[in-house]
mmCIF file of C-alpha atoms and ligand atoms in Angstrom:
data_model
loop_
_atom_site.group_PDB
_atom_site.id
_atom_site.type_symbol
_atom_site.label_atom_id
_atom_site.label_comp_id
_atom_site.label_asym_id
_atom_site.label_seq_id
_atom_site.Cartn_x
_atom_site.Cartn_y
_atom_site.Cartn_z
ATOM 1 C CA UNK A 1 166.441 51.913 167.392
ATOM 2 C CA UNK A 2 166.999 53.566 163.649
ATOM 3 C CA UNK A 3 163.740 52.597 162.356
ATOM 4 C CA UNK A 4 162.103 54.346 164.694
ATOM 5 C CA UNK A 5 164.209 57.628 164.357
ATOM 6 C CA UNK A 6 164.157 57.542 160.671
ATOM 7 C CA UNK A 7 159.951 57.044 161.216
ATOM 8 C CA UNK A 8 159.906 59.900 163.462
ATOM 9 C CA UNK A 9 161.697 62.162 160.869
ATOM 10 C CA UNK A 10 159.856 61.023 157.975
ATOM 11 C CA UNK A 11 156.867 62.090 160.287
ATOM 12 C CA UNK A 12 157.895 65.308 161.426
ATOM 13 C CA UNK A 13 158.952 66.505 158.105
ATOM 14 C CA UNK A 14 155.707 65.819 156.573
ATOM 15 C CA UNK A 15 153.652 67.724 159.030
ATOM 16 C CA UNK A 16 156.251 70.553 157.991
ATOM 17 C CA UNK A 17 155.455 70.436 154.329
ATOM 18 C CA UNK A 18 151.524 70.041 154.766
ATOM 19 C CA UNK A 19 152.152 72.972 157.268
ATOM 20 C CA UNK A 20 153.707 74.883 154.334
ATOM 21 C CA UNK A 21 150.553 74.713 152.670
ATOM 22 C CA UNK A 22 151.798 73.421 149.700
ATOM 23 C CA UNK A 23 149.024 70.599 148.332
ATOM 24 C CA UNK A 24 150.970 68.588 145.524
ATOM 25 C CA UNK A 25 147.681 67.882 143.797
ATOM 26 C CA UNK A 26 148.070 64.030 144.337
ATOM 27 C CA UNK A 27 147.576 64.700 147.919
ATOM 28 C CA UNK A 28 144.127 66.125 147.336
ATOM 29 C CA UNK A 29 143.157 64.728 144.076
ATOM 30 C CA UNK A 30 139.509 66.163 143.604
ATOM 31 C CA UNK A 31 137.049 64.514 142.593
ATOM 32 C CA UNK A 32 135.340 66.891 140.061
ATOM 33 C CA UNK A 33 137.263 69.378 138.619
ATOM 34 C CA UNK A 34 136.071 73.393 139.315
ATOM 35 C CA UNK A 35 133.493 73.621 136.202
ATOM 36 C CA UNK A 36 131.556 70.818 137.416
ATOM 37 C CA UNK A 37 131.206 71.910 141.083
ATOM 38 C CA UNK A 38 130.102 75.375 140.098
ATOM 39 C CA UNK A 39 126.523 75.901 138.564
ATOM 40 C CA UNK A 40 127.659 78.395 136.042
ATOM 41 C CA UNK A 41 130.932 78.135 133.169
ATOM 42 C CA UNK A 42 134.118 78.605 134.704
ATOM 43 C CA UNK A 43 136.863 79.567 132.774
ATOM 44 C CA UNK A 44 140.061 80.274 131.545
ATOM 45 C CA UNK A 45 142.218 83.592 129.599
ATOM 46 C CA UNK A 46 144.454 81.467 127.507
ATOM 47 C CA UNK A 47 147.557 81.362 125.042
ATOM 48 C CA UNK A 48 146.894 78.883 121.921
ATOM 49 C CA UNK A 49 150.901 78.695 121.669
ATOM 50 C CA UNK A 50 151.039 77.480 125.153
ATOM 51 C CA UNK A 51 148.061 75.651 124.941
ATOM 52 C CA UNK A 52 149.580 73.742 121.844
ATOM 53 C CA UNK A 53 153.453 73.469 123.934
ATOM 54 C CA UNK A 54 152.948 72.609 127.465
ATOM 55 C CA UNK A 55 151.522 69.600 128.241
ATOM 56 C CA UNK A 56 150.527 70.268 131.563
ATOM 57 C CA UNK A 57 148.573 74.049 130.766
ATOM 58 C CA UNK A 58 146.837 72.130 128.602
ATOM 59 C CA UNK A 59 146.166 69.131 130.475
ATOM 60 C CA UNK A 60 144.303 72.085 133.080
ATOM 61 C CA UNK A 61 142.519 73.485 130.832
ATOM 62 C CA UNK A 62 140.847 70.108 129.464
ATOM 63 C CA UNK A 63 139.932 69.055 132.655
ATOM 64 C CA UNK A 64 139.104 72.082 135.074
ATOM 65 C CA UNK A 65 137.067 75.253 132.916
ATOM 66 C CA UNK A 66 134.568 74.632 130.225
ATOM 67 C CA UNK A 67 135.087 77.864 128.953
ATOM 68 C CA UNK A 68 138.225 79.672 127.074
ATOM 69 C CA UNK A 69 138.852 83.428 126.154
ATOM 70 C CA UNK A 70 141.987 84.016 123.681
ATOM 71 C CA UNK A 71 143.971 86.396 126.170
ATOM 72 C CA UNK A 72 145.442 87.815 122.924
ATOM 73 C CA UNK A 73 145.245 86.281 120.015
ATOM 74 C CA UNK A 74 141.854 88.138 118.497
ATOM 75 C CA UNK A 75 142.908 91.721 119.297
ATOM 76 C CA UNK A 76 144.077 93.530 116.517
ATOM 77 C CA UNK A 77 147.653 93.478 116.746
ATOM 78 C CA UNK A 78 147.219 89.697 116.146
ATOM 79 C CA UNK A 79 144.618 89.068 113.999
ATOM 80 C CA UNK A 80 144.707 92.112 111.510
ATOM 81 C CA UNK A 81 148.636 92.936 111.380
ATOM 82 C CA UNK A 82 148.482 94.518 108.258
ATOM 83 C CA UNK A 83 145.896 97.162 106.749
ATOM 84 C CA UNK A 84 144.521 94.138 103.471
ATOM 85 C CA UNK A 85 145.857 91.272 105.948
ATOM 86 C CA UNK A 86 144.404 88.913 108.566
ATOM 87 C CA UNK A 87 145.877 86.640 110.448
ATOM 88 C CA UNK A 88 143.482 83.821 112.125
ATOM 89 C CA UNK A 89 145.642 81.002 112.547
ATOM 90 C CA UNK A 90 146.774 81.205 116.113
ATOM 91 C CA UNK A 91 143.065 81.925 116.952
ATOM 92 C CA UNK A 92 141.436 79.281 115.020
ATOM 93 C CA UNK A 93 144.185 76.724 117.015
ATOM 94 C CA UNK A 94 142.538 77.954 120.347
ATOM 95 C CA UNK A 95 138.730 78.322 118.956
ATOM 96 C CA UNK A 96 139.003 74.963 117.197
ATOM 97 C CA UNK A 97 140.495 72.611 119.802
ATOM 98 C CA UNK A 98 137.887 74.637 122.267
ATOM 99 C CA UNK A 99 135.163 73.622 120.138
ATOM 100 C CA UNK A 100 136.507 69.504 119.650
ATOM 101 C CA UNK A 101 136.719 69.343 123.341
ATOM 102 C CA UNK A 102 133.397 70.904 124.122
ATOM 103 C CA UNK A 103 134.595 74.135 125.848
ATOM 104 C CA UNK A 104 132.228 77.141 125.384
ATOM 105 C CA UNK A 105 134.558 80.255 123.507
ATOM 106 C CA UNK A 106 134.240 83.771 124.555
ATOM 107 C CA UNK A 107 135.668 86.662 121.944
ATOM 108 C CA UNK A 108 138.487 88.917 123.235
ATOM 109 C CA UNK A 109 138.049 92.304 122.402
ATOM 110 C CA UNK A 110 136.811 94.200 119.123
ATOM 111 C CA UNK A 111 138.234 97.272 119.993
ATOM 112 C CA UNK A 112 140.358 98.378 122.659
ATOM 113 C CA UNK A 113 142.526 101.817 123.085
ATOM 114 C CA UNK A 114 145.594 99.901 124.403
ATOM 115 C CA UNK A 115 148.979 100.716 122.387
ATOM 116 C CA UNK A 116 150.406 97.023 122.912
ATOM 117 C CA UNK A 117 147.453 95.620 121.017
ATOM 118 C CA UNK A 118 146.520 97.569 117.802
ATOM 119 C CA UNK A 119 149.074 97.217 114.954
ATOM 120 C CA UNK A 120 151.722 99.338 113.593
ATOM 121 C CA UNK A 121 149.556 100.523 110.829
ATOM 122 C CA UNK A 122 146.544 101.174 112.643
ATOM 123 C CA UNK A 123 148.092 103.642 114.921
ATOM 124 C CA UNK A 124 149.561 105.384 111.926
ATOM 125 C CA UNK A 125 145.727 105.640 110.161
ATOM 126 C CA UNK A 126 145.301 108.524 108.514
ATOM 127 C CA UNK A 127 141.554 108.972 107.075
ATOM 128 C CA UNK A 128 138.434 111.180 108.015
ATOM 129 C CA UNK A 129 135.723 109.806 110.062
ATOM 130 C CA UNK A 130 133.957 107.833 107.326
ATOM 131 C CA UNK A 131 137.348 106.493 106.468
ATOM 132 C CA UNK A 132 137.989 105.340 110.233
ATOM 133 C CA UNK A 133 134.540 104.013 110.011
ATOM 134 C CA UNK A 134 134.974 101.882 107.527
ATOM 135 C CA UNK A 135 138.129 100.007 109.397
ATOM 136 C CA UNK A 136 136.006 99.843 112.811
ATOM 137 C CA UNK A 137 132.819 98.248 110.485
ATOM 138 C CA UNK A 138 135.029 96.002 108.368
ATOM 139 C CA UNK A 139 137.078 94.383 111.067
ATOM 140 C CA UNK A 140 134.251 93.748 113.551
ATOM 141 C CA UNK A 141 132.473 92.109 110.347
ATOM 142 C CA UNK A 142 135.268 89.795 108.970
ATOM 143 C CA UNK A 143 136.429 89.314 112.745
ATOM 144 C CA UNK A 144 132.977 88.035 114.098
ATOM 145 C CA UNK A 145 131.268 86.904 110.568
ATOM 146 C CA UNK A 146 135.144 84.098 110.644
ATOM 147 C CA UNK A 147 134.048 82.936 114.441
ATOM 148 C CA UNK A 148 129.822 82.624 113.764
ATOM 149 C CA UNK A 149 128.720 79.616 115.337
ATOM 150 C CA UNK A 150 132.068 79.424 116.762
ATOM 151 C CA UNK A 151 132.730 82.091 119.532
ATOM 152 C CA UNK A 152 129.588 82.778 121.835
ATOM 153 C CA UNK A 153 129.914 85.432 123.066
ATOM 154 C CA UNK A 154 132.087 88.716 122.200
ATOM 155 C CA UNK A 155 134.245 91.707 124.243
ATOM 156 C CA UNK A 156 132.528 94.090 121.617
ATOM 157 C CA UNK A 157 134.277 97.149 123.455
ATOM 158 C CA UNK A 158 137.248 96.782 126.274
ATOM 159 C CA UNK A 159 138.087 99.638 129.080
ATOM 160 C CA UNK A 160 136.622 102.056 127.040
ATOM 161 C CA UNK A 161 135.929 104.936 130.219
ATOM 162 C CA UNK A 162 138.424 106.477 132.627
ATOM 163 C CA UNK A 163 138.043 106.101 136.126
ATOM 164 C CA UNK A 164 135.648 108.991 136.228
ATOM 165 C CA UNK A 165 133.246 107.319 134.040
ATOM 166 C CA UNK A 166 134.193 109.752 131.353
ATOM 167 C CA UNK A 167 134.665 108.423 127.593
ATOM 168 C CA UNK A 168 138.437 107.593 127.251
ATOM 169 C CA UNK A 169 139.332 110.149 124.314
ATOM 170 C CA UNK A 170 142.370 112.161 124.422
ATOM 171 C CA UNK A 171 145.763 110.748 125.609
ATOM 172 C CA UNK A 172 146.534 112.047 129.310
ATOM 173 C CA UNK A 173 150.130 111.619 129.381
ATOM 174 C CA UNK A 174 152.722 114.873 129.970
ATOM 175 C CA UNK A 175 154.666 113.817 126.658
ATOM 176 C CA UNK A 176 151.617 112.055 124.151
ATOM 177 C CA UNK A 177 153.108 110.075 121.959
ATOM 178 C CA UNK A 178 151.138 107.041 119.964
ATOM 179 C CA UNK A 179 153.655 104.235 122.131
ATOM 180 C CA UNK A 180 151.865 104.980 125.610
ATOM 181 C CA UNK A 181 148.118 106.491 124.630
ATOM 182 C CA UNK A 182 146.085 106.021 127.825
ATOM 183 C CA UNK A 183 143.247 108.244 125.017
ATOM 184 C CA UNK A 184 141.863 106.212 122.663
ATOM 185 C CA UNK A 185 142.152 106.103 119.110
ATOM 186 C CA UNK A 186 138.610 104.716 118.779
ATOM 187 C CA UNK A 187 137.096 107.288 120.383
ATOM 188 C CA UNK A 188 139.290 110.523 118.637
ATOM 189 C CA UNK A 189 138.752 109.084 115.093
ATOM 190 C CA UNK A 190 134.593 107.765 115.449
ATOM 191 C CA UNK A 191 133.302 109.827 117.380
ATOM 192 C CA UNK A 192 131.878 109.186 120.863
ATOM 193 C CA UNK A 193 128.806 107.059 119.912
ATOM 194 C CA UNK A 194 131.308 104.209 118.405
ATOM 195 C CA UNK A 195 130.333 101.951 121.500
ATOM 196 C CA UNK A 196 127.310 101.413 120.006
ATOM 197 C CA UNK A 197 128.050 101.176 116.567
ATOM 198 C CA UNK A 198 130.278 98.659 117.258
ATOM 199 C CA UNK A 199 127.315 96.515 119.245
ATOM 200 C CA UNK A 200 125.063 96.764 116.063
ATOM 201 C CA UNK A 201 128.308 95.764 113.883
ATOM 202 C CA UNK A 202 129.127 92.830 115.900
ATOM 203 C CA UNK A 203 125.292 92.413 116.038
ATOM 204 C CA UNK A 204 124.637 91.667 112.527
ATOM 205 C CA UNK A 205 127.641 90.110 111.775
ATOM 206 C CA UNK A 206 126.566 87.301 114.060
ATOM 207 C CA UNK A 207 122.829 87.646 115.772
ATOM 208 C CA UNK A 208 123.156 84.756 117.923
ATOM 209 C CA UNK A 209 126.703 85.892 120.203
ATOM 210 C CA UNK A 210 125.912 87.405 123.098
ATOM 211 C CA UNK A 211 127.958 91.019 123.155
ATOM 212 C CA UNK A 212 129.664 92.025 126.371
ATOM 213 C CA UNK A 213 131.145 94.995 127.660
ATOM 214 C CA UNK A 214 133.894 94.682 129.609
ATOM 215 C CA UNK A 215 135.516 97.472 131.638
ATOM 216 C CA UNK A 216 138.010 97.237 135.208
ATOM 217 C CA UNK A 217 137.747 99.062 138.041
ATOM 218 C CA UNK A 218 133.703 98.626 139.290
ATOM 219 C CA UNK A 219 135.303 98.135 142.840
ATOM 220 C CA UNK A 220 137.499 100.575 142.869
ATOM 221 C CA UNK A 221 135.887 103.394 140.928
ATOM 222 C CA UNK A 222 132.032 104.231 141.251
ATOM 223 C CA UNK A 223 132.113 106.576 138.639
ATOM 224 C CA UNK A 224 133.119 104.316 136.085
ATOM 225 C CA UNK A 225 130.341 102.345 137.577
ATOM 226 C CA UNK A 226 127.309 104.836 137.390
ATOM 227 C CA UNK A 227 128.683 105.311 133.234
ATOM 228 C CA UNK A 228 128.257 101.354 132.769
ATOM 229 C CA UNK A 229 124.725 101.971 134.144
ATOM 230 C CA UNK A 230 124.212 105.359 132.310
ATOM 231 C CA UNK A 231 124.950 103.297 129.032
ATOM 232 C CA UNK A 232 123.731 100.452 129.465
ATOM 233 C CA UNK A 233 120.754 102.002 129.987
ATOM 234 C CA UNK A 234 120.964 104.267 127.380
ATOM 235 C CA UNK A 235 121.463 101.103 125.147
ATOM 236 C CA UNK A 236 118.327 99.185 126.032
ATOM 237 C CA UNK A 237 116.458 102.624 125.510
ATOM 238 C CA UNK A 238 117.732 102.618 122.042
ATOM 239 C CA UNK A 239 117.568 98.948 121.172
ATOM 240 C CA UNK A 240 121.220 99.132 120.677
ATOM 241 C CA UNK A 241 121.899 94.859 121.403
ATOM 242 C CA UNK A 242 124.219 94.441 124.367
ATOM 243 C CA UNK A 243 123.816 91.388 126.355
ATOM 244 C CA UNK A 244 126.154 91.243 129.104
ATOM 245 C CA UNK A 245 128.797 92.957 130.606
ATOM 246 C CA UNK A 246 132.405 92.005 132.028
ATOM 247 C CA UNK A 247 134.079 92.731 135.167
ATOM 248 C CA UNK A 248 137.786 91.915 134.678
ATOM 249 C CA UNK A 249 138.304 91.581 138.645
ATOM 250 C CA UNK A 250 141.861 92.055 138.983
ATOM 251 C CA UNK A 251 142.262 92.371 142.295
ATOM 252 C CA UNK A 252 144.272 91.890 145.083
ATOM 253 C CA UNK A 253 144.227 91.907 148.487
ATOM 254 C CA UNK A 254 143.003 94.879 149.257
ATOM 255 C CA UNK A 255 139.660 94.253 147.540
ATOM 256 C CA UNK A 256 137.156 94.792 150.344
ATOM 257 C CA UNK A 257 134.241 92.191 150.926
ATOM 258 C CA UNK A 258 132.223 95.683 150.448
ATOM 259 C CA UNK A 259 134.053 96.827 146.960
ATOM 260 C CA UNK A 260 133.251 93.347 145.613
ATOM 261 C CA UNK A 261 129.646 93.124 146.679
ATOM 262 C CA UNK A 262 129.353 96.819 145.546
ATOM 263 C CA UNK A 263 130.881 95.976 142.317
ATOM 264 C CA UNK A 264 128.852 92.182 140.909
ATOM 265 C CA UNK A 265 125.553 94.066 142.409
ATOM 266 C CA UNK A 266 125.868 96.731 139.715
ATOM 267 C CA UNK A 267 126.081 94.309 137.241
ATOM 268 C CA UNK A 268 123.393 92.510 138.678
ATOM 269 C CA UNK A 269 121.275 95.664 138.833
ATOM 270 C CA UNK A 270 121.371 95.873 134.877
ATOM 271 C CA UNK A 271 119.568 92.514 134.394
ATOM 272 C CA UNK A 272 122.290 91.536 132.182
ATOM 273 C CA UNK A 273 124.189 88.765 132.520
ATOM 274 C CA UNK A 274 127.350 89.063 134.433
ATOM 275 C CA UNK A 275 130.911 87.971 133.485
ATOM 276 C CA UNK A 276 133.247 87.893 135.958
ATOM 277 C CA UNK A 277 135.813 88.365 132.678
ATOM 278 C CA UNK A 278 140.073 87.875 133.904
ATOM 279 C CA UNK A 279 139.782 87.028 137.459
ATOM 280 C CA UNK A 280 143.105 87.066 139.434
ATOM 281 C CA UNK A 281 143.850 88.212 143.065
ATOM 282 C CA UNK A 282 147.616 89.590 143.415
ATOM 283 C CA UNK A 283 149.566 88.852 146.865
ATOM 284 C CA UNK A 284 152.135 92.177 146.159
ATOM 285 C CA UNK A 285 148.969 94.467 145.832
ATOM 286 C CA UNK A 286 150.795 95.824 142.692
ATOM 287 C CA UNK A 287 153.723 96.596 144.459
ATOM 288 C CA UNK A 288 157.452 96.229 142.460
ATOM 289 C CA UNK A 289 158.639 93.640 145.913
ATOM 290 C CA UNK A 290 162.349 91.240 145.047
ATOM 291 C CA UNK A 291 161.665 90.076 148.495
ATOM 292 C CA UNK A 292 157.980 89.198 148.646
ATOM 293 C CA UNK A 293 157.270 85.688 149.854
ATOM 294 C CA UNK A 294 154.238 83.568 149.324
ATOM 295 C CA UNK A 295 153.877 83.046 153.083
ATOM 296 C CA UNK A 296 151.083 80.975 154.399
ATOM 297 C CA UNK A 297 149.449 83.856 155.932
ATOM 298 C CA UNK A 298 149.225 85.420 152.276
ATOM 299 C CA UNK A 299 147.589 82.186 151.030
ATOM 300 C CA UNK A 300 145.201 82.410 153.735
ATOM 301 C CA UNK A 301 144.247 85.756 152.524
ATOM 302 C CA UNK A 302 143.947 85.170 148.624
ATOM 303 C CA UNK A 303 142.334 82.195 149.084
ATOM 304 C CA UNK A 304 139.694 83.840 151.668
ATOM 305 C CA UNK A 305 139.367 86.243 148.848
ATOM 306 C CA UNK A 306 138.591 83.724 145.796
ATOM 307 C CA UNK A 307 136.678 81.650 148.481
ATOM 308 C CA UNK A 308 134.172 84.692 148.992
ATOM 309 C CA UNK A 309 133.767 85.703 145.372
ATOM 310 C CA UNK A 310 132.586 82.609 144.167
ATOM 311 C CA UNK A 311 130.423 83.141 147.065
ATOM 312 C CA UNK A 312 129.352 86.483 146.459
ATOM 313 C CA UNK A 313 128.113 85.640 142.866
ATOM 314 C CA UNK A 314 126.712 83.345 143.206
ATOM 315 C CA UNK A 315 124.612 85.011 146.208
ATOM 316 C CA UNK A 316 124.053 88.223 143.769
ATOM 317 C CA UNK A 317 123.724 86.613 140.269
ATOM 318 C CA UNK A 318 120.676 84.929 139.198
ATOM 319 C CA UNK A 319 121.846 81.712 137.529
ATOM 320 C CA UNK A 320 120.047 83.219 134.684
ATOM 321 C CA UNK A 321 122.387 86.300 134.524
ATOM 322 C CA UNK A 322 125.402 84.275 135.407
ATOM 323 C CA UNK A 323 127.323 84.121 132.286
ATOM 324 C CA UNK A 324 130.741 82.594 134.307
ATOM 325 C CA UNK A 325 133.883 83.759 135.857
ATOM 326 C CA UNK A 326 136.922 83.826 133.746
ATOM 327 C CA UNK A 327 140.044 83.301 135.180
ATOM 328 C CA UNK A 328 143.231 85.587 133.295
ATOM 329 C CA UNK A 329 145.588 82.332 132.361
ATOM 330 C CA UNK A 330 146.476 79.243 134.204
ATOM 331 C CA UNK A 331 149.609 78.986 135.795
ATOM 332 C CA UNK A 332 151.569 81.805 138.057
ATOM 333 C CA UNK A 333 154.208 81.392 135.715
ATOM 334 C CA UNK A 334 152.237 82.169 132.641
ATOM 335 C CA UNK A 335 150.430 85.623 134.349
ATOM 336 C CA UNK A 336 150.083 88.980 132.948
ATOM 337 C CA UNK A 337 150.901 90.113 137.044
ATOM 338 C CA UNK A 338 154.319 88.427 136.504
ATOM 339 C CA UNK A 339 155.012 88.632 132.474
ATOM 340 C CA UNK A 340 153.662 91.829 131.607
ATOM 341 C CA UNK A 341 153.282 93.316 134.990
ATOM 342 C CA UNK A 342 157.019 92.072 136.319
ATOM 343 C CA UNK A 343 155.581 91.959 139.468
ATOM 344 C CA UNK A 344 157.108 88.974 141.690
ATOM 345 C CA UNK A 345 153.342 87.661 142.411
ATOM 346 C CA UNK A 346 151.194 84.272 142.420
ATOM 347 C CA UNK A 347 147.780 85.583 141.426
ATOM 348 C CA UNK A 348 146.102 82.367 140.334
ATOM 349 C CA UNK A 349 145.098 78.728 141.544
ATOM 350 C CA UNK A 350 147.671 76.684 139.916
ATOM 351 C CA UNK A 351 151.384 77.019 140.623
ATOM 352 C CA UNK A 352 153.927 77.650 137.893
ATOM 353 C CA UNK A 353 154.053 73.673 137.496
ATOM 354 C CA UNK A 354 150.224 73.584 137.011
ATOM 355 C CA UNK A 355 150.066 71.781 139.762
ATOM 356 C CA UNK A 356 146.516 73.309 142.179
ATOM 357 C CA UNK A 357 148.121 75.676 144.901
ATOM 358 C CA UNK A 358 146.056 75.480 148.414
ATOM 359 C CA UNK A 359 143.909 78.317 147.273
ATOM 360 C CA UNK A 360 142.497 76.405 144.805
ATOM 361 C CA UNK A 361 140.699 74.410 147.813
ATOM 362 C CA UNK A 362 139.576 77.350 149.084
ATOM 363 C CA UNK A 363 138.292 78.766 145.782
ATOM 364 C CA UNK A 364 136.640 75.262 145.257
ATOM 365 C CA UNK A 365 134.919 75.241 148.346
ATOM 366 C CA UNK A 366 133.750 78.632 147.839
ATOM 367 C CA UNK A 367 132.168 76.956 144.331
ATOM 368 C CA UNK A 368 129.727 74.783 145.827
ATOM 369 C CA UNK A 369 126.703 75.555 145.355
ATOM 370 C CA UNK A 370 124.532 77.828 148.103
ATOM 371 C CA UNK A 371 121.769 78.219 145.906
HETATM 372 O O1 G3I B 1 154.287 87.042 121.501
HETATM 373 C C1 G3I B 1 154.911 87.794 121.223
HETATM 374 C C2 G3I B 1 156.246 87.179 121.283
HETATM 375 O O2 G3I B 1 156.869 87.183 120.079
HETATM 376 C C3 G3I B 1 157.359 88.487 121.862
HETATM 377 O O3 G3I B 1 158.766 87.820 121.576
HETATM 378 C C4 G3I B 1 157.033 89.525 122.968
HETATM 379 C C5 G3I B 1 157.962 90.476 123.396
HETATM 380 O O4 G3I B 1 157.227 91.795 122.919
HETATM 381 O O5 G3I B 1 155.937 89.996 123.082
HETATM 382 C C6 G3I B 1 154.447 88.962 122.597
HETATM 383 O O6 G3I B 1 153.140 89.115 122.735
HETATM 384 C C7 G3I B 1 153.226 89.674 123.794
HETATM 385 C C8 G3I B 1 151.483 89.575 124.027
HETATM 386 O O7 G3I B 1 151.714 89.301 125.277
HETATM 387 C C9 G3I B 1 152.185 87.845 124.406
HETATM 388 O O8 G3I B 1 152.243 87.481 125.423
HETATM 389 C C10 G3I B 1 152.809 91.259 123.698
HETATM 390 O O9 G3I B 1 153.933 91.809 123.701
HETATM 391 C C11 G3I B 1 152.159 91.803 124.874
HETATM 392 O O10 G3I B 1 151.736 93.255 125.376
HETATM 393 C C12 G3I B 1 151.048 91.157 125.440
HETATM 394 O O11 G3I B 1 150.463 92.360 126.692
HETATM 395 C C13 G3I B 1 149.014 90.691 127.090
HETATM 396 C C14 G3I B 1 148.149 92.199 126.676
HETATM 397 O O12 G3I B 1 147.148 92.407 127.313
HETATM 398 C C15 G3I B 1 147.920 93.425 125.963
HETATM 399 O O13 G3I B 1 147.614 92.680 124.934
HETATM 400 C C16 G3I B 1 148.800 90.528 128.057
HETATM 401 O O14 G3I B 1 149.179 88.808 127.879
HETATM 402 C C17 G3I B 1 147.180 89.770 128.286
HETATM 403 O O15 G3I B 1 147.240 89.148 129.693
HETATM 404 C C18 G3I B 1 146.676 91.590 128.572
HETATM 405 O O16 G3I B 1 145.358 91.383 129.052
HETATM 406 C C19 G3I B 1 144.677 92.124 129.361
HETATM 407 C C20 G3I B 1 142.938 91.998 128.527
HETATM 408 O O17 G3I B 1 143.472 91.761 127.464
HETATM 409 C C21 G3I B 1 142.515 93.173 128.920
HETATM 410 N N1 G3I B 1 142.257 93.148 130.127
HETATM 411 C C22 G3I B 1 143.542 93.513 131.346
HETATM 412 C C23 G3I B 1 144.473 92.580 130.505
HETATM 413 C C24 G3I B 1 145.671 92.916 131.371
HETATM 414 O O18 G3I B 1 146.212 93.580 130.260
#
């Protein structure tokens, strides 16, 4: 009788656990990794310190991804901390590890306005247009030159446009201070055509590198999309070297299929390479909610979103234009959403112990080639 009792308890417990949607990797370790299932590169934005310090983090990247993007170490604040000093050590660790492990490296990013990503000396730099041009040109030549032959592609310029498609320029905050400058130090000091020149300098520094314009909000801001399309056409006409567009795709559960389709399609129509460059899918929908629970229903909606993105990318983007899908960090606990945005959320494919989540399998299903 006692054995029967325990048997029933065990079966019920196992059933409840499985129904909870929590799948431990040993239950369903897939035969193929994400990058092996997909017909295009599957990348991850990652932190070299975590790569070095955390075996679980490293193992997931080694197994599941075939492309890496440095999350912050190639930004000015990390790589160019003083006017005449570059600091390549951290980014080199990631790039060299990636090359040694047969991973593609996508460089990120040569020019971004975000104050957090800029060193103090630059935010306080005083100079005329020629002086600023020299600062920008020298940085791009030095960094791209340093990684020539190792970094396959670059986000040359990131987030240069406002929601309404105008060029990010002035600081629109009520109390403008450089620390919350949502304008662009680059546009203000280099003029509106700095983007084209940045691409030219990057191309001159490594003619083989593929050059991308990276942006967010393509699914919600049609005016920004129109401005990107216009810029690409202008660059093509002027023979400014540009190879691809990055759609960051920091999405939430409210991102409709129609908006996702429209965003991917707008990039495909330019004829350039299309890189979904920083994918995560928030279940908090950007709302601070300390009581939020990662319920089976939220997991189901999130999994459907990941699956749709994987399938729609294949349906809309011809193979020759597929630069791939890159996820923005590995486990939920490493995400900028939980750390930088301080939201209670579970936006990624792996949990904070680097175990595959239920949404991993939904996404993987979507990656299976549909054509
Ligand atoms: O490494 C330092 C650490 O030593 C220090 O103690 C700590 C506290 O200040 O800061 C740490 O640096 C932080 C860095 O992330 C590494 O974790 C910076 O403060 C923080 O500003 C930085 O945030 C990054 C942010 O870009 C700004 O560079 C996020 O991790 C990163 O995910 C985020 O990524 C951006 C993309 O580059 C562009 N698209 C949007 C995306 C999300 O904002």
